[in-house]
Amino acid sequence: MVSDFISLAECSQDDILEILALADDLKAKQHAGTPHKMLDGKTIAMIFEKPSLRTRVTFQTGIFQLGGFSVMIETRLGERETVPDVARNLDRWVDGIVARTFSHEHLQELAEYADAPVVNALSDHCHPCQILADTQALRAHKGADLSSLKVAFVGDGNNVFHSWAHFAAKVPLNLTLVCPEGYEADPNVLGYAQKEGLGVITMTHDVEAGLAGADAVYTDVWASMGQEEEAAEREKTFAPYQVNEAMMAMANKDALFMHCLPAHRGSEVTDAVMDGPNSIVFDQAENRLHAQKAVLATLIK
Ligand code: CP
Ligand code: NVA
């Protein structure tokens, strides 16, 4: 098992499936009210450089439910003191570090200089906790074996897509990025996933081709945190990639709609799709709690 949870690319298939199994177990225990104090007496530092609803609430709530304690630090890493010094300080006090950063390198530095496990709560490069929660939801709706499923990720080839690609490199799944020209995924991530993945991993600018045969249609905001200045230009470029009822009709009849949230309703997704019968966005959001509890309980002993 990995000692830090920075990227799904660093996990084995067994690591991912073990965490997903524990996430299901912890979800059942939480729903049944069964005690599961796996972090009894442990303290976790949470560093947030960016806003958050889901990640922040689910980590803090999950740590509490597991019997631990969380300390929130809203700061910009590297400004007041070096990232290695932050890591070496926290390491003397806490049992784990959860961090949402702009720079992925800062997460890697935290992991390098702290012996305590470091968990990625989103960086500009990837969002692995999100994809654990998403695949937990996808498995609940479509069955545990995802190998015959096609996920069409419509929009920006961003941090969330990168974690989908990392996942598909390890756990068989067909994944297609459907994006405008100029907004493709990092070629290193796509190349790695295509080389390692047992499923088919592709990229297209053609919406109809990308959606054909899709069992799940996933989207994310067009401008991620830190890209606010590009938002107006992106609104224009991404307009043909809005997930609306006409686009959902290009996918399989019972295709699920997925979104990591927050959603910009009327931009990347319409109300009709987001609130439609095939939308599982709030199951995904709920699972952030269970999946992250599984990550923490696995890493922090
Ligand atoms: N999906 C997600 O990470 O949401 P927040 O930005 O609200 O944490
Ligand atoms: N791609 C988005 C995901 C938010 C959960 C961002 O980085 O802002």
PDB file of C-alpha atoms and ligand atoms in Angstrom:
ATOM      1  CA  MET A   1       0.000   0.000   0.000  1.00  0.00           C
ATOM      2  CA  VAL A   2       1.223   3.528  -0.768  1.00  0.00           C
ATOM      3  CA  SER A   3       2.298   5.606   2.266  1.00  0.00           C
ATOM      4  CA  ASP A   4       1.003   8.912   0.819  1.00  0.00           C
ATOM      5  CA  PHE A   5      -2.067   9.456  -1.379  1.00  0.00           C
ATOM      6  CA  ILE A   6      -0.866  12.063  -3.857  1.00  0.00           C
ATOM      7  CA  SER A   7      -1.936  10.558  -7.185  1.00  0.00           C
ATOM      8  CA  LEU A   8      -3.729   7.405  -8.352  1.00  0.00           C
ATOM      9  CA  ALA A   9      -0.784   6.897 -10.713  1.00  0.00           C
ATOM     10  CA  GLU A  10       1.279   5.940  -7.639  1.00  0.00           C
ATOM     11  CA  CYS A  11      -1.293   3.379  -6.412  1.00  0.00           C
ATOM     12  CA  SER A  12      -1.514  -0.220  -7.557  1.00  0.00           C
ATOM     13  CA  GLN A  13      -4.782  -1.722  -8.763  1.00  0.00           C
ATOM     14  CA  ASP A  14      -4.939  -3.640  -5.445  1.00  0.00           C
ATOM     15  CA  ASP A  15      -4.468  -0.402  -3.450  1.00  0.00           C
ATOM     16  CA  ILE A  16      -7.378   1.233  -5.293  1.00  0.00           C
ATOM     17  CA  LEU A  17      -9.710  -1.766  -5.017  1.00  0.00           C
ATOM     18  CA  GLU A  18      -8.866  -2.219  -1.299  1.00  0.00           C
ATOM     19  CA  ILE A  19      -9.684   1.434  -0.579  1.00  0.00           C
ATOM     20  CA  LEU A  20     -12.937   1.188  -2.579  1.00  0.00           C
ATOM     21  CA  ALA A  21     -13.941  -1.965  -0.648  1.00  0.00           C
ATOM     22  CA  LEU A  22     -13.224  -0.239   2.674  1.00  0.00           C
ATOM     23  CA  ALA A  23     -15.174   2.823   1.475  1.00  0.00           C
ATOM     24  CA  ASP A  24     -18.226   0.592   0.865  1.00  0.00           C
ATOM     25  CA  ASP A  25     -17.772  -0.997   4.296  1.00  0.00           C
ATOM     26  CA  LEU A  26     -17.454   2.392   6.037  1.00  0.00           C
ATOM     27  CA  LYS A  27     -20.503   3.683   4.136  1.00  0.00           C
ATOM     28  CA  ALA A  28     -22.566   0.712   5.365  1.00  0.00           C
ATOM     29  CA  LYS A  29     -21.278   1.208   8.929  1.00  0.00           C
ATOM     30  CA  GLN A  30     -22.055   4.932   8.853  1.00  0.00           C
ATOM     31  CA  HIS A  31     -25.579   4.290   7.545  1.00  0.00           C
ATOM     32  CA  ALA A  32     -26.122   1.574  10.197  1.00  0.00           C
ATOM     33  CA  GLY A  33     -24.748   3.726  13.010  1.00  0.00           C
ATOM     34  CA  THR A  34     -22.056   1.121  13.798  1.00  0.00           C
ATOM     35  CA  PRO A  35     -18.978   2.573  15.570  1.00  0.00           C
ATOM     36  CA  HIS A  36     -15.808   2.598  13.462  1.00  0.00           C
ATOM     37  CA  LYS A  37     -13.321   4.739  15.363  1.00  0.00           C
ATOM     38  CA  MET A  38     -10.319   3.876  13.223  1.00  0.00           C
ATOM     39  CA  LEU A  39      -8.570   7.214  13.866  1.00  0.00           C
ATOM     40  CA  ASP A  40      -9.131   7.240  17.628  1.00  0.00           C
ATOM     41  CA  GLY A  41      -6.782   9.800  19.193  1.00  0.00           C
ATOM     42  CA  LYS A  42      -5.233  10.844  15.860  1.00  0.00           C
ATOM     43  CA  THR A  43      -4.841  14.451  14.707  1.00  0.00           C
ATOM     44  CA  ILE A  44      -4.872  15.476  11.050  1.00  0.00           C
ATOM     45  CA  ALA A  45      -3.725  18.863   9.706  1.00  0.00           C
ATOM     46  CA  MET A  46      -5.749  20.193   6.772  1.00  0.00           C
ATOM     47  CA  ILE A  47      -4.003  22.786   4.583  1.00  0.00           C
ATOM     48  CA  PHE A  48      -6.342  24.579   2.159  1.00  0.00           C
ATOM     49  CA  GLU A  49      -4.990  27.110  -0.346  1.00  0.00           C
ATOM     50  CA  LYS A  50      -8.291  27.200  -2.290  1.00  0.00           C
ATOM     51  CA  PRO A  51     -12.024  27.348  -1.487  1.00  0.00           C
ATOM     52  CA  SER A  52     -13.940  24.124  -0.839  1.00  0.00           C
ATOM     53  CA  LEU A  53     -17.355  22.877   0.256  1.00  0.00           C
ATOM     54  CA  ARG A  54     -17.331  19.111  -0.293  1.00  0.00           C
ATOM     55  CA  THR A  55     -13.683  18.305   0.367  1.00  0.00           C
ATOM     56  CA  ARG A  56     -13.382  20.393   3.498  1.00  0.00           C
ATOM     57  CA  VAL A  57     -16.667  19.281   5.074  1.00  0.00           C
ATOM     58  CA  THR A  58     -16.218  15.614   4.200  1.00  0.00           C
ATOM     59  CA  PHE A  59     -12.639  15.416   5.481  1.00  0.00           C
ATOM     60  CA  GLN A  60     -13.459  17.193   8.742  1.00  0.00           C
ATOM     61  CA  THR A  61     -16.688  15.251   9.252  1.00  0.00           C
ATOM     62  CA  GLY A  62     -15.030  11.962   8.318  1.00  0.00           C
ATOM     63  CA  ILE A  63     -12.118  12.521  10.717  1.00  0.00           C
ATOM     64  CA  PHE A  64     -14.624  13.283  13.497  1.00  0.00           C
ATOM     65  CA  GLN A  65     -16.667  10.146  12.690  1.00  0.00           C
ATOM     66  CA  LEU A  66     -13.474   8.064  12.834  1.00  0.00           C
ATOM     67  CA  GLY A  67     -12.671   9.412  16.312  1.00  0.00           C
ATOM     68  CA  GLY A  68      -9.904  11.790  15.241  1.00  0.00           C
ATOM     69  CA  PHE A  69      -9.405  15.537  15.393  1.00  0.00           C
ATOM     70  CA  SER A  70      -8.698  17.952  12.519  1.00  0.00           C
ATOM     71  CA  VAL A  71      -6.893  21.296  12.479  1.00  0.00           C
ATOM     72  CA  MET A  72      -7.704  23.621   9.567  1.00  0.00           C
ATOM     73  CA  ILE A  73      -4.935  25.824   8.153  1.00  0.00           C
ATOM     74  CA  GLU A  74      -5.970  28.259   5.432  1.00  0.00           C
ATOM     75  CA  THR A  75      -2.711  29.531   4.006  1.00  0.00           C
ATOM     76  CA  ARG A  76      -0.663  29.947   0.855  1.00  0.00           C
ATOM     77  CA  LEU A  77       2.211  27.449   1.013  1.00  0.00           C
ATOM     78  CA  GLY A  78       5.731  28.731   0.499  1.00  0.00           C
ATOM     79  CA  GLU A  79       4.969  32.340   1.436  1.00  0.00           C
ATOM     80  CA  ARG A  80       5.565  32.523   5.209  1.00  0.00           C
ATOM     81  CA  GLU A  81       8.119  29.697   5.354  1.00  0.00           C
ATOM     82  CA  THR A  82       9.364  27.003   3.028  1.00  0.00           C
ATOM     83  CA  VAL A  83       7.210  23.980   2.251  1.00  0.00           C
ATOM     84  CA  PRO A  84       9.818  21.546   3.708  1.00  0.00           C
ATOM     85  CA  ASP A  85       9.787  23.569   6.957  1.00  0.00           C
ATOM     86  CA  VAL A  86       5.975  23.410   7.114  1.00  0.00           C
ATOM     87  CA  ALA A  87       6.218  19.638   6.613  1.00  0.00           C
ATOM     88  CA  ARG A  88       8.913  19.192   9.269  1.00  0.00           C
ATOM     89  CA  ASN A  89       6.900  21.223  11.802  1.00  0.00           C
ATOM     90  CA  LEU A  90       3.603  19.428  11.199  1.00  0.00           C
ATOM     91  CA  ASP A  91       5.381  16.091  11.339  1.00  0.00           C
ATOM     92  CA  ARG A  92       6.257  16.702  15.013  1.00  0.00           C
ATOM     93  CA  TRP A  93       2.587  17.227  15.962  1.00  0.00           C
ATOM     94  CA  VAL A  94       0.126  15.435  13.731  1.00  0.00           C
ATOM     95  CA  ASP A  95      -0.542  11.934  12.373  1.00  0.00           C
ATOM     96  CA  GLY A  96      -1.540  12.958   8.858  1.00  0.00           C
ATOM     97  CA  ILE A  97      -1.667  15.932   6.477  1.00  0.00           C
ATOM     98  CA  VAL A  98      -4.464  16.658   4.001  1.00  0.00           C
ATOM     99  CA  ALA A  99      -3.641  19.432   1.514  1.00  0.00           C
ATOM    100  CA  ARG A 100      -5.446  21.311  -1.286  1.00  0.00           C
ATOM    101  CA  THR A 101      -2.802  23.221  -3.228  1.00  0.00           C
ATOM    102  CA  PHE A 102      -2.279  25.179  -6.399  1.00  0.00           C
ATOM    103  CA  SER A 103       1.058  23.552  -7.131  1.00  0.00           C
ATOM    104  CA  HIS A 104       1.263  19.754  -7.293  1.00  0.00           C
ATOM    105  CA  GLU A 105       4.996  20.054  -6.532  1.00  0.00           C
ATOM    106  CA  HIS A 106       4.125  21.509  -3.114  1.00  0.00           C
ATOM    107  CA  LEU A 107       2.158  18.354  -2.297  1.00  0.00           C
ATOM    108  CA  GLN A 108       5.085  16.233  -3.401  1.00  0.00           C
ATOM    109  CA  GLU A 109       7.401  18.322  -1.218  1.00  0.00           C
ATOM    110  CA  LEU A 110       5.106  17.916   1.795  1.00  0.00           C
ATOM    111  CA  ALA A 111       5.177  14.158   1.249  1.00  0.00           C
ATOM    112  CA  GLU A 112       8.947  14.136   0.855  1.00  0.00           C
ATOM    113  CA  TYR A 113       9.649  16.059   4.075  1.00  0.00           C
ATOM    114  CA  ALA A 114       6.906  14.664   6.353  1.00  0.00           C
ATOM    115  CA  ASP A 115       6.903  11.060   7.557  1.00  0.00           C
ATOM    116  CA  ALA A 116       3.202  11.425   8.328  1.00  0.00           C
ATOM    117  CA  PRO A 117       0.967  10.386   5.404  1.00  0.00           C
ATOM    118  CA  VAL A 118       0.030  13.220   3.010  1.00  0.00           C
ATOM    119  CA  VAL A 119      -3.305  13.137   1.167  1.00  0.00           C
ATOM    120  CA  ASN A 120      -4.060  15.197  -1.952  1.00  0.00           C
ATOM    121  CA  ALA A 121      -7.310  17.127  -1.506  1.00  0.00           C
ATOM    122  CA  LEU A 122      -6.933  18.579  -5.068  1.00  0.00           C
ATOM    123  CA  SER A 123      -3.998  20.135  -6.836  1.00  0.00           C
ATOM    124  CA  ASP A 124      -3.784  21.795 -10.230  1.00  0.00           C
ATOM    125  CA  HIS A 125      -2.598  18.428 -11.573  1.00  0.00           C
ATOM    126  CA  CYS A 126      -5.073  15.919 -10.142  1.00  0.00           C
ATOM    127  CA  HIS A 127      -7.926  15.181  -7.721  1.00  0.00           C
ATOM    128  CA  PRO A 128      -7.621  11.524  -6.726  1.00  0.00           C
ATOM    129  CA  CYS A 129     -10.099  11.569  -3.787  1.00  0.00           C
ATOM    130  CA  GLN A 130     -12.782  12.772  -6.192  1.00  0.00           C
ATOM    131  CA  ILE A 131     -12.338   9.840  -8.537  1.00  0.00           C
ATOM    132  CA  LEU A 132     -12.450   7.310  -5.672  1.00  0.00           C
ATOM    133  CA  ALA A 133     -15.835   8.748  -4.656  1.00  0.00           C
ATOM    134  CA  ASP A 134     -16.981   8.823  -8.293  1.00  0.00           C
ATOM    135  CA  THR A 135     -16.022   5.235  -9.006  1.00  0.00           C
ATOM    136  CA  GLN A 136     -17.590   4.104  -5.726  1.00  0.00           C
ATOM    137  CA  ALA A 137     -20.841   5.679  -7.010  1.00  0.00           C
ATOM    138  CA  LEU A 138     -20.406   4.257 -10.520  1.00  0.00           C
ATOM    139  CA  ARG A 139     -19.866   0.751  -9.126  1.00  0.00           C
ATOM    140  CA  ALA A 140     -22.969   1.071  -6.917  1.00  0.00           C
ATOM    141  CA  HIS A 141     -25.091   1.978  -9.951  1.00  0.00           C
ATOM    142  CA  LYS A 142     -23.528  -0.190 -12.670  1.00  0.00           C
ATOM    143  CA  GLY A 143     -21.862  -3.090 -10.815  1.00  0.00           C
ATOM    144  CA  ALA A 144     -18.374  -3.567  -9.379  1.00  0.00           C
ATOM    145  CA  ASP A 145     -16.768  -4.612 -12.683  1.00  0.00           C
ATOM    146  CA  LEU A 146     -16.303  -1.421 -14.689  1.00  0.00           C
ATOM    147  CA  SER A 147     -14.377  -3.046 -17.536  1.00  0.00           C
ATOM    148  CA  SER A 148     -17.246  -3.029 -20.031  1.00  0.00           C
ATOM    149  CA  LEU A 149     -18.283   0.557 -19.247  1.00  0.00           C
ATOM    150  CA  LYS A 150     -17.467   3.683 -21.219  1.00  0.00           C
ATOM    151  CA  VAL A 151     -17.113   7.006 -19.402  1.00  0.00           C
ATOM    152  CA  ALA A 152     -17.188  10.129 -21.601  1.00  0.00           C
ATOM    153  CA  PHE A 153     -15.519  13.060 -19.828  1.00  0.00           C
ATOM    154  CA  VAL A 154     -16.824  16.181 -21.599  1.00  0.00           C
ATOM    155  CA  GLY A 155     -14.981  19.471 -21.138  1.00  0.00           C
ATOM    156  CA  ASP A 156     -11.546  20.526 -20.005  1.00  0.00           C
ATOM    157  CA  GLY A 157      -8.693  18.005 -19.896  1.00  0.00           C
ATOM    158  CA  ASN A 158      -8.018  19.181 -16.341  1.00  0.00           C
ATOM    159  CA  ASN A 159      -7.041  17.893 -12.886  1.00  0.00           C
ATOM    160  CA  VAL A 160     -10.252  15.857 -12.517  1.00  0.00           C
ATOM    161  CA  PHE A 161      -9.796  14.249 -15.935  1.00  0.00           C
ATOM    162  CA  HIS A 162      -6.162  13.465 -15.079  1.00  0.00           C
ATOM    163  CA  SER A 163      -7.295  11.438 -12.074  1.00  0.00           C
ATOM    164  CA  TRP A 164      -9.836   9.612 -14.252  1.00  0.00           C
ATOM    165  CA  ALA A 165      -6.990   8.765 -16.642  1.00  0.00           C
ATOM    166  CA  HIS A 166      -4.784   7.604 -13.749  1.00  0.00           C
ATOM    167  CA  PHE A 167      -7.661   5.418 -12.525  1.00  0.00           C
ATOM    168  CA  ALA A 168      -8.283   3.936 -15.981  1.00  0.00           C
ATOM    169  CA  ALA A 169      -4.581   3.119 -16.243  1.00  0.00           C
ATOM    170  CA  LYS A 170      -4.960   0.841 -13.209  1.00  0.00           C
ATOM    171  CA  VAL A 171      -8.545  -0.443 -13.249  1.00  0.00           C
ATOM    172  CA  PRO A 172      -9.933  -1.561 -16.638  1.00  0.00           C
ATOM    173  CA  LEU A 173     -12.429   0.973 -17.959  1.00  0.00           C
ATOM    174  CA  ASN A 174     -13.062   2.707 -21.283  1.00  0.00           C
ATOM    175  CA  LEU A 175     -12.477   6.451 -20.984  1.00  0.00           C
ATOM    176  CA  THR A 176     -12.869   9.184 -23.608  1.00  0.00           C
ATOM    177  CA  LEU A 177     -12.029  12.844 -23.208  1.00  0.00           C
ATOM    178  CA  VAL A 178     -14.335  14.984 -25.370  1.00  0.00           C
ATOM    179  CA  CYS A 179     -12.822  18.474 -25.400  1.00  0.00           C
ATOM    180  CA  PRO A 180     -12.341  21.583 -27.536  1.00  0.00           C
ATOM    181  CA  GLU A 181      -9.060  22.022 -29.377  1.00  0.00           C
ATOM    182  CA  GLY A 182      -6.426  23.511 -27.105  1.00  0.00           C
ATOM    183  CA  TYR A 183      -7.929  22.035 -23.925  1.00  0.00           C
ATOM    184  CA  GLU A 184      -6.562  18.511 -24.190  1.00  0.00           C
ATOM    185  CA  ALA A 185      -5.175  16.662 -21.167  1.00  0.00           C
ATOM    186  CA  ASP A 186      -1.480  16.716 -20.292  1.00  0.00           C
ATOM    187  CA  PRO A 187       0.019  14.472 -23.016  1.00  0.00           C
ATOM    188  CA  ASN A 188       2.189  12.753 -20.404  1.00  0.00           C
ATOM    189  CA  VAL A 189      -0.893  11.718 -18.422  1.00  0.00           C
ATOM    190  CA  LEU A 190      -2.835  10.605 -21.496  1.00  0.00           C
ATOM    191  CA  GLY A 191       0.183   8.797 -22.942  1.00  0.00           C
ATOM    192  CA  TYR A 192       0.835   7.031 -19.632  1.00  0.00           C
ATOM    193  CA  ALA A 193      -2.822   5.969 -19.292  1.00  0.00           C
ATOM    194  CA  GLN A 194      -2.989   4.731 -22.891  1.00  0.00           C
ATOM    195  CA  LYS A 195       0.217   2.744 -22.441  1.00  0.00           C
ATOM    196  CA  GLU A 196      -0.679   1.244 -19.032  1.00  0.00           C
ATOM    197  CA  GLY A 197      -4.463   0.976 -19.294  1.00  0.00           C
ATOM    198  CA  LEU A 198      -6.186  -2.318 -19.990  1.00  0.00           C
ATOM    199  CA  GLY A 199      -9.256  -0.476 -21.322  1.00  0.00           C
ATOM    200  CA  VAL A 200      -9.523   1.888 -24.288  1.00  0.00           C
ATOM    201  CA  ILE A 201      -8.485   5.464 -23.447  1.00  0.00           C
ATOM    202  CA  THR A 202      -9.066   8.026 -26.175  1.00  0.00           C
ATOM    203  CA  MET A 203      -9.491  11.731 -26.841  1.00  0.00           C
ATOM    204  CA  THR A 204     -11.675  13.460 -29.422  1.00  0.00           C
ATOM    205  CA  HIS A 205     -12.976  16.925 -30.295  1.00  0.00           C
ATOM    206  CA  ASP A 206     -16.063  15.361 -31.934  1.00  0.00           C
ATOM    207  CA  VAL A 207     -18.971  15.355 -29.470  1.00  0.00           C
ATOM    208  CA  GLU A 208     -21.107  12.785 -31.296  1.00  0.00           C
ATOM    209  CA  ALA A 209     -18.240  10.317 -31.703  1.00  0.00           C
ATOM    210  CA  GLY A 210     -17.152  10.785 -28.089  1.00  0.00           C
ATOM    211  CA  LEU A 211     -20.618  10.267 -26.657  1.00  0.00           C
ATOM    212  CA  ALA A 212     -21.479   7.190 -28.733  1.00  0.00           C
ATOM    213  CA  GLY A 213     -21.857   4.167 -26.482  1.00  0.00           C
ATOM    214  CA  ALA A 214     -21.192   6.121 -23.259  1.00  0.00           C
ATOM    215  CA  ASP A 215     -22.585   4.613 -20.040  1.00  0.00           C
ATOM    216  CA  ALA A 216     -21.686   7.701 -18.010  1.00  0.00           C
ATOM    217  CA  VAL A 217     -21.275  11.314 -19.094  1.00  0.00           C
ATOM    218  CA  TYR A 218     -19.048  13.334 -16.769  1.00  0.00           C
ATOM    219  CA  THR A 219     -18.330  17.027 -16.772  1.00  0.00           C
ATOM    220  CA  ASP A 220     -16.591  19.663 -14.645  1.00  0.00           C
ATOM    221  CA  VAL A 221     -16.440  23.468 -14.618  1.00  0.00           C
ATOM    222  CA  TRP A 222     -14.945  25.075 -17.725  1.00  0.00           C
ATOM    223  CA  ALA A 223     -12.620  27.330 -15.701  1.00  0.00           C
ATOM    224  CA  SER A 224     -10.992  25.717 -12.683  1.00  0.00           C
ATOM    225  CA  MET A 225      -9.921  27.525  -9.520  1.00  0.00           C
ATOM    226  CA  GLY A 226      -7.029  29.784 -10.494  1.00  0.00           C
ATOM    227  CA  GLN A 227      -8.300  30.189 -14.095  1.00  0.00           C
ATOM    228  CA  GLU A 228     -10.940  32.828 -13.310  1.00  0.00           C
ATOM    229  CA  GLU A 229      -9.372  35.336 -15.736  1.00  0.00           C
ATOM    230  CA  GLU A 230      -9.942  32.920 -18.627  1.00  0.00           C
ATOM    231  CA  ALA A 231     -13.584  32.281 -17.701  1.00  0.00           C
ATOM    232  CA  ALA A 232     -15.185  34.576 -20.327  1.00  0.00           C
ATOM    233  CA  GLU A 233     -13.101  33.203 -23.180  1.00  0.00           C
ATOM    234  CA  ARG A 234     -13.677  29.628 -22.031  1.00  0.00           C
ATOM    235  CA  GLU A 235     -17.484  30.184 -21.903  1.00  0.00           C
ATOM    236  CA  LYS A 236     -17.378  30.816 -25.666  1.00  0.00           C
ATOM    237  CA  THR A 237     -14.981  28.025 -26.568  1.00  0.00           C
ATOM    238  CA  PHE A 238     -16.711  25.375 -24.470  1.00  0.00           C
ATOM    239  CA  ALA A 239     -20.318  26.299 -25.433  1.00  0.00           C
ATOM    240  CA  PRO A 240     -20.652  23.397 -27.927  1.00  0.00           C
ATOM    241  CA  TYR A 241     -19.575  21.050 -25.108  1.00  0.00           C
ATOM    242  CA  GLN A 242     -22.457  21.874 -22.742  1.00  0.00           C
ATOM    243  CA  VAL A 243     -24.013  18.693 -21.343  1.00  0.00           C
ATOM    244  CA  ASN A 244     -27.692  19.143 -22.148  1.00  0.00           C
ATOM    245  CA  GLU A 245     -30.521  16.771 -23.021  1.00  0.00           C
ATOM    246  CA  ALA A 246     -29.512  16.717 -26.707  1.00  0.00           C
ATOM    247  CA  MET A 247     -26.001  15.639 -25.739  1.00  0.00           C
ATOM    248  CA  MET A 248     -27.255  13.003 -23.282  1.00  0.00           C
ATOM    249  CA  ALA A 249     -29.377  11.591 -26.139  1.00  0.00           C
ATOM    250  CA  MET A 250     -26.116  10.821 -28.026  1.00  0.00           C
ATOM    251  CA  ALA A 251     -25.023   8.488 -25.184  1.00  0.00           C
ATOM    252  CA  ASN A 252     -26.548   5.130 -24.216  1.00  0.00           C
ATOM    253  CA  LYS A 253     -30.215   5.292 -23.243  1.00  0.00           C
ATOM    254  CA  ASP A 254     -29.633   4.735 -19.518  1.00  0.00           C
ATOM    255  CA  ALA A 255     -26.386   6.756 -19.338  1.00  0.00           C
ATOM    256  CA  LEU A 256     -25.652   8.313 -15.958  1.00  0.00           C
ATOM    257  CA  PHE A 257     -24.763  11.986 -15.553  1.00  0.00           C
ATOM    258  CA  MET A 258     -21.822  12.741 -13.258  1.00  0.00           C
ATOM    259  CA  HIS A 259     -20.181  15.969 -12.048  1.00  0.00           C
ATOM    260  CA  CYS A 260     -17.590  16.541  -9.336  1.00  0.00           C
ATOM    261  CA  LEU A 261     -19.350  19.802  -8.342  1.00  0.00           C
ATOM    262  CA  PRO A 262     -19.544  22.725  -7.842  1.00  0.00           C
ATOM    263  CA  ALA A 263     -21.653  22.982 -11.012  1.00  0.00           C
ATOM    264  CA  HIS A 264     -22.121  26.140 -13.010  1.00  0.00           C
ATOM    265  CA  ARG A 265     -25.709  25.470 -14.043  1.00  0.00           C
ATOM    266  CA  GLY A 266     -26.463  26.834 -17.509  1.00  0.00           C
ATOM    267  CA  SER A 267     -22.781  26.622 -18.516  1.00  0.00           C
ATOM    268  CA  GLU A 268     -21.256  23.134 -18.552  1.00  0.00           C
ATOM    269  CA  VAL A 269     -24.576  21.477 -17.597  1.00  0.00           C
ATOM    270  CA  THR A 270     -28.256  22.371 -17.834  1.00  0.00           C
ATOM    271  CA  ASP A 271     -30.704  22.131 -14.930  1.00  0.00           C
ATOM    272  CA  ALA A 272     -32.649  19.441 -16.810  1.00  0.00           C
ATOM    273  CA  VAL A 273     -29.618  17.111 -16.889  1.00  0.00           C
ATOM    274  CA  MET A 274     -28.270  17.975 -13.446  1.00  0.00           C
ATOM    275  CA  ASP A 275     -31.681  17.442 -11.828  1.00  0.00           C
ATOM    276  CA  GLY A 276     -32.728  14.639 -14.210  1.00  0.00           C
ATOM    277  CA  PRO A 277     -33.434  11.019 -13.254  1.00  0.00           C
ATOM    278  CA  ASN A 278     -30.001   9.759 -14.392  1.00  0.00           C
ATOM    279  CA  SER A 279     -27.977  12.291 -12.431  1.00  0.00           C
ATOM    280  CA  ILE A 280     -25.918  10.766  -9.598  1.00  0.00           C
ATOM    281  CA  VAL A 281     -24.070  13.939  -8.617  1.00  0.00           C
ATOM    282  CA  PHE A 282     -25.186  13.867  -4.980  1.00  0.00           C
ATOM    283  CA  ASP A 283     -24.254  10.186  -4.615  1.00  0.00           C
ATOM    284  CA  GLN A 284     -20.783  11.207  -5.785  1.00  0.00           C
ATOM    285  CA  ALA A 285     -20.762  14.059  -3.267  1.00  0.00           C
ATOM    286  CA  GLU A 286     -21.891  11.759  -0.432  1.00  0.00           C
ATOM    287  CA  ASN A 287     -19.159   9.265  -1.269  1.00  0.00           C
ATOM    288  CA  ARG A 288     -16.458  11.885  -0.783  1.00  0.00           C
ATOM    289  CA  LEU A 289     -17.087  11.256   2.934  1.00  0.00           C
ATOM    290  CA  HIS A 290     -16.797   7.467   2.767  1.00  0.00           C
ATOM    291  CA  ALA A 291     -13.944   7.262   0.233  1.00  0.00           C
ATOM    292  CA  GLN A 292     -11.769   9.756   2.118  1.00  0.00           C
ATOM    293  CA  LYS A 293     -12.425   8.005   5.435  1.00  0.00           C
ATOM    294  CA  ALA A 294     -11.169   4.840   3.737  1.00  0.00           C
ATOM    295  CA  VAL A 295      -8.014   6.613   2.530  1.00  0.00           C
ATOM    296  CA  LEU A 296      -7.247   8.034   5.988  1.00  0.00           C
ATOM    297  CA  ALA A 297      -8.022   4.788   7.828  1.00  0.00           C
ATOM    298  CA  THR A 298      -5.767   2.890   5.410  1.00  0.00           C
ATOM    299  CA  LEU A 299      -2.804   5.267   5.598  1.00  0.00           C
ATOM    300  CA  ILE A 300      -2.827   6.404   9.229  1.00  0.00           C
ATOM    301  CA  LYS A 301      -2.075   3.617  11.723  1.00  0.00           C
TER     302      LYS A 301
HETATM  303  N1   CP B   1     -15.595  18.395  -5.801  1.00  0.00           N
HETATM  304  C1   CP B   1     -14.923  19.143  -4.898  1.00  0.00           C
HETATM  305  O1   CP B   1     -13.745  18.912  -4.630  1.00  0.00           O
HETATM  306  O2   CP B   1     -15.670  20.100  -4.304  1.00  0.00           O
HETATM  307  P1   CP B   1     -15.103  21.289  -3.388  1.00  0.00           P
HETATM  308  O3   CP B   1     -14.232  22.149  -4.255  1.00  0.00           O
HETATM  309  O4   CP B   1     -16.323  22.003  -2.879  1.00  0.00           O
HETATM  310  O5   CP B   1     -14.308  20.681  -2.271  1.00  0.00           O
HETATM  311  N1  NVA B   2     -11.405  21.360 -11.888  1.00  0.00           N
HETATM  312  C1  NVA B   2     -12.020  21.992 -10.737  1.00  0.00           C
HETATM  313  C2  NVA B   2     -12.468  20.950  -9.779  1.00  0.00           C
HETATM  314  C3  NVA B   2     -13.176  21.487  -8.564  1.00  0.00           C
HETATM  315  C4  NVA B   2     -13.565  20.413  -7.610  1.00  0.00           C
HETATM  316  C5  NVA B   2     -11.016  22.950 -10.091  1.00  0.00           C
HETATM  317  O1  NVA B   2      -9.838  22.600  -9.996  1.00  0.00           O
HETATM  318  O2  NVA B   2     -11.421  24.041  -9.706  1.00  0.00           O
END
